[in-house]
mmCIF file of C-alpha atoms and ligand atoms in Angstrom:
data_model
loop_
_atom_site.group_PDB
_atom_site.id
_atom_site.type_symbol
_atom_site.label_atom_id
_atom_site.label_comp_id
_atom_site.label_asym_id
_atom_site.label_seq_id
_atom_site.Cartn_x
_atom_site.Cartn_y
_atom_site.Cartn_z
ATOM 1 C CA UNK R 130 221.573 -104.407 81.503
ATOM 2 C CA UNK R 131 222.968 -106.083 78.364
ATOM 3 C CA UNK R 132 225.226 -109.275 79.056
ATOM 4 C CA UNK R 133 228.789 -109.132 79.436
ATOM 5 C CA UNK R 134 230.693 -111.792 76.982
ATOM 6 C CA UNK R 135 233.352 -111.483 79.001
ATOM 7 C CA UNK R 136 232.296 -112.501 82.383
ATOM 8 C CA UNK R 137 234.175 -115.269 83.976
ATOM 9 C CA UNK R 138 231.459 -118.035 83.021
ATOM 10 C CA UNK R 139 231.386 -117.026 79.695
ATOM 11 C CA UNK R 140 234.751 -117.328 79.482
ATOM 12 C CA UNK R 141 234.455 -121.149 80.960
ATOM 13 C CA UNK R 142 232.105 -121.932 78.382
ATOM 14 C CA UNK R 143 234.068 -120.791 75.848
ATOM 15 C CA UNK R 144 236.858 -123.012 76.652
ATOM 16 C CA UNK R 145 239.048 -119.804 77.204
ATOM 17 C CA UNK R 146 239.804 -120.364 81.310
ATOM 18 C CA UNK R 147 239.034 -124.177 82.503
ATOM 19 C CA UNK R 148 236.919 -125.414 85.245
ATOM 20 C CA UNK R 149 236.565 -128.182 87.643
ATOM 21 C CA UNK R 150 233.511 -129.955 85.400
ATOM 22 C CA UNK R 151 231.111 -132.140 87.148
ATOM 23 C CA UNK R 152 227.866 -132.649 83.944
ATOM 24 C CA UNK R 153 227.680 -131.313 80.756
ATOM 25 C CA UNK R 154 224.850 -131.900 78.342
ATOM 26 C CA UNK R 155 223.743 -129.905 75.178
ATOM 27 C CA UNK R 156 222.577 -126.886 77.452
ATOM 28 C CA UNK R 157 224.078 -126.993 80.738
ATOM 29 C CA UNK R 158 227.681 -127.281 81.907
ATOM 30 C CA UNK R 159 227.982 -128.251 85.857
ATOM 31 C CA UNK R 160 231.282 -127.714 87.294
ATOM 32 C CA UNK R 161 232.593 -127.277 91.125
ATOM 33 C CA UNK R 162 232.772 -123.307 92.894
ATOM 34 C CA UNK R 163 236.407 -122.216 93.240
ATOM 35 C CA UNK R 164 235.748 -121.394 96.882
ATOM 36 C CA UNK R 165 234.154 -123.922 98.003
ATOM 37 C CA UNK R 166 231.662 -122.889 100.877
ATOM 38 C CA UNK R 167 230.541 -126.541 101.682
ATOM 39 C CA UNK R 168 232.014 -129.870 101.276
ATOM 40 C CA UNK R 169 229.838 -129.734 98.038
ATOM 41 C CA UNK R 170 229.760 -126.717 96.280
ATOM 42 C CA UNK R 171 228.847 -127.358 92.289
ATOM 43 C CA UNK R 172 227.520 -124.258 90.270
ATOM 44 C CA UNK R 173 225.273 -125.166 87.035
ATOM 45 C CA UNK R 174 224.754 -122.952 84.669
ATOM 46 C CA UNK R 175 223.312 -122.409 81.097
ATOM 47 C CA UNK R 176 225.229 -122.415 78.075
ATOM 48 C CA UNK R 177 222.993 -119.743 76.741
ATOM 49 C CA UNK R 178 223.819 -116.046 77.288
ATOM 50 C CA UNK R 179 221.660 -114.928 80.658
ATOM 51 C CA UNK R 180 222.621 -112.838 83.249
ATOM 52 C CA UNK R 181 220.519 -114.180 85.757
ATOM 53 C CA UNK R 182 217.158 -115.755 86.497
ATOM 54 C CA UNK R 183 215.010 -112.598 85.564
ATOM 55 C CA UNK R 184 216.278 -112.785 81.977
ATOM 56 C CA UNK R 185 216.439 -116.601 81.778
ATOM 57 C CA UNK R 186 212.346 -117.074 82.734
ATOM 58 C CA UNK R 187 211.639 -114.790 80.120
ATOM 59 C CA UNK R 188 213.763 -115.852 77.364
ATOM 60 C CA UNK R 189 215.566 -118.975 77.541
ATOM 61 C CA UNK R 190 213.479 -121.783 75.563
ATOM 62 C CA UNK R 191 211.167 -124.603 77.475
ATOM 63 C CA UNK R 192 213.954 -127.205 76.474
ATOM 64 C CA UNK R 193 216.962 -124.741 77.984
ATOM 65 C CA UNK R 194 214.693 -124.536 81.204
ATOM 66 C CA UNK R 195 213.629 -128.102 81.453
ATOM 67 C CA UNK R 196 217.418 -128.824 80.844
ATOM 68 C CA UNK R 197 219.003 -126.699 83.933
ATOM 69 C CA UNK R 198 216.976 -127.659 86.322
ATOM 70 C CA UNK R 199 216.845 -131.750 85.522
ATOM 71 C CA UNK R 200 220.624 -131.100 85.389
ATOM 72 C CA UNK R 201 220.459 -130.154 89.102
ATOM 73 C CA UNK R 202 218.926 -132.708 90.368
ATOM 74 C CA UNK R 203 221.377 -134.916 88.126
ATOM 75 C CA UNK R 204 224.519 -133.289 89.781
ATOM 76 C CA UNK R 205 222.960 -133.662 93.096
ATOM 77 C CA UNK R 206 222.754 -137.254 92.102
ATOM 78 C CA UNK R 207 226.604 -137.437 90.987
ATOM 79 C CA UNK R 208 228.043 -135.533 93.673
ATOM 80 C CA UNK R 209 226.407 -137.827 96.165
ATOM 81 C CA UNK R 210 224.119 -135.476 98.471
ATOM 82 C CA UNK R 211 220.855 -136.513 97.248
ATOM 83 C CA UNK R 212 220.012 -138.736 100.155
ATOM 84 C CA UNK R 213 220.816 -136.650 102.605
ATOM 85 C CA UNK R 214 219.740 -133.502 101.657
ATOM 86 C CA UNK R 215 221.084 -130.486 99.457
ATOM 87 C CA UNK R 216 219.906 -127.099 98.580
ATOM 88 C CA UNK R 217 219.531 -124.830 95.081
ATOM 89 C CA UNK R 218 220.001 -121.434 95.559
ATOM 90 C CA UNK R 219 220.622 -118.497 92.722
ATOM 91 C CA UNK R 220 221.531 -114.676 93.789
ATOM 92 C CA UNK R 221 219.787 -112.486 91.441
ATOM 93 C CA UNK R 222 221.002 -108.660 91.142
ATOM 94 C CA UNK R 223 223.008 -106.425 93.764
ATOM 95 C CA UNK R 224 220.794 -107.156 96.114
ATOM 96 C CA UNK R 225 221.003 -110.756 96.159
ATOM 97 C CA UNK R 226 224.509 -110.623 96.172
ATOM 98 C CA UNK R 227 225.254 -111.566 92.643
ATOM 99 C CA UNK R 228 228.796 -111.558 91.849
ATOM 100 C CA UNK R 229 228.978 -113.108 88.095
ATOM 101 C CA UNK R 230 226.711 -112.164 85.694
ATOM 102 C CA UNK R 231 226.392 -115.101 84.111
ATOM 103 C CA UNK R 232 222.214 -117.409 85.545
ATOM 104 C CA UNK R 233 223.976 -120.039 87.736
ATOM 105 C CA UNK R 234 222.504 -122.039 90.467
ATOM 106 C CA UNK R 235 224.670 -122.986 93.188
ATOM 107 C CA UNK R 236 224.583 -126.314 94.391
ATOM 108 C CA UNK R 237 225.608 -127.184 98.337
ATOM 109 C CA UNK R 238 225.861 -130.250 100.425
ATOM 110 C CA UNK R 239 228.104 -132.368 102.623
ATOM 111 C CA UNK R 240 226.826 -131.001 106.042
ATOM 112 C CA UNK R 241 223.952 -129.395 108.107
ATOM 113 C CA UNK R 242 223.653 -126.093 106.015
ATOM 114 C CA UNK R 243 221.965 -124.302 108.236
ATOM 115 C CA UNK R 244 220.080 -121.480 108.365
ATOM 116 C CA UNK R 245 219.169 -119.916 105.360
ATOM 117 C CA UNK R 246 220.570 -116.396 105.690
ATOM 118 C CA UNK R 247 223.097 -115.687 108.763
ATOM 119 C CA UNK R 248 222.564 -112.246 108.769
ATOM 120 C CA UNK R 249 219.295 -110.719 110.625
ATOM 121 C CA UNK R 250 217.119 -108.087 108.256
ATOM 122 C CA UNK R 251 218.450 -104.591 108.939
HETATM 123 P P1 AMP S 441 227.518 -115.425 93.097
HETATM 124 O O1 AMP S 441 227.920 -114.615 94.273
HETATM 125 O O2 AMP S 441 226.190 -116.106 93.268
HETATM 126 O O3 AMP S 441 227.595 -114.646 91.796
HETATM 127 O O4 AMP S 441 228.543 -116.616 92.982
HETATM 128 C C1 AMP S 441 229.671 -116.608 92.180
HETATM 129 C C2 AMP S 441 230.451 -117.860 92.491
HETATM 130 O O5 AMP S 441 231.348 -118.101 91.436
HETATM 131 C C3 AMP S 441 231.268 -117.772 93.782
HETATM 132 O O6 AMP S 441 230.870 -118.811 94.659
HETATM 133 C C4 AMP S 441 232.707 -117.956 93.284
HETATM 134 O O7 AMP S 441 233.497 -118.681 94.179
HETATM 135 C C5 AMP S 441 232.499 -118.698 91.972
HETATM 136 N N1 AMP S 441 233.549 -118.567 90.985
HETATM 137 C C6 AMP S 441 234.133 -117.417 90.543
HETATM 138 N N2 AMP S 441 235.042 -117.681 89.602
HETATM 139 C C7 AMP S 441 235.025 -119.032 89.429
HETATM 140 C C8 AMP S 441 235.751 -119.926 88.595
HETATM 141 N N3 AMP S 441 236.684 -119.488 87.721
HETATM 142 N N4 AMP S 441 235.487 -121.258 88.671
HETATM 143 C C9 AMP S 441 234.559 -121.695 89.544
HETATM 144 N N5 AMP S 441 233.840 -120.909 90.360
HETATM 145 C C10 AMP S 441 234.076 -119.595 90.310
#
């Protein structure tokens, strides 16, 4: 599927609708979720166009790669939930439950997060 310009993050980047920012460096803008679903909810994202992580692993550049992920661990830092615990997680696709189509990793913290998916396998 080709990438939508116009999805919301794309938009954000472009300066076009603000956001909440957290970290920005030369390929990665961190800023917090809208709906918050934990006391810490940070999503960090590319600048680069990619939908989502299938697209990103195969094209995005070693420095764009190296860049997203040492900015997640640098949020985690900022945002205080390093010492107690955090956790990454990225929906790919309609089965993951991907709502923008924009790569971002989601960033939560602030509480016991509990089990990783609520809902038993159908
Ligand atoms: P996902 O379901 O993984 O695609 O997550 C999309 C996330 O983007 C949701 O947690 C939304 O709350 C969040 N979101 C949507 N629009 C915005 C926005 N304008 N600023 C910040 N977060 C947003």
């Amino acid at each position: 599927m080709a990438y939508d310009p116009n999805n919301i993050f794309a938009r954000i980047l472009r300066g076009e609708i603000p956001c909440n920012k957290v970290y920005e460096d030369d390929h990665t803008l961190a800023f917090h979720d809208i709906h918050p679903q934990a006391p810490v909810h940070v999503l960090v994202i590319p600048k680069g166009a990619y939908e989502s992580m299938n697209d990103f692993s195969e094209r995005a550049s070693d420095a764009e790669i190296a860049a997203l992920f040492r900015a997640v661990r640098k949020v985690a830092g900022m945002v205080g939930v390093d010492a107690e615990g955090w956790r990454m997680l990225a929906n790919v696709g309609a089965n993951g439950g991907q709502e923008v189509p924009h790569l971002h990793l989601h960033v939560f913290g602030g509480r016991r997060l509990g089990p990783m998916l609520t809902k038993p396998v159908a």
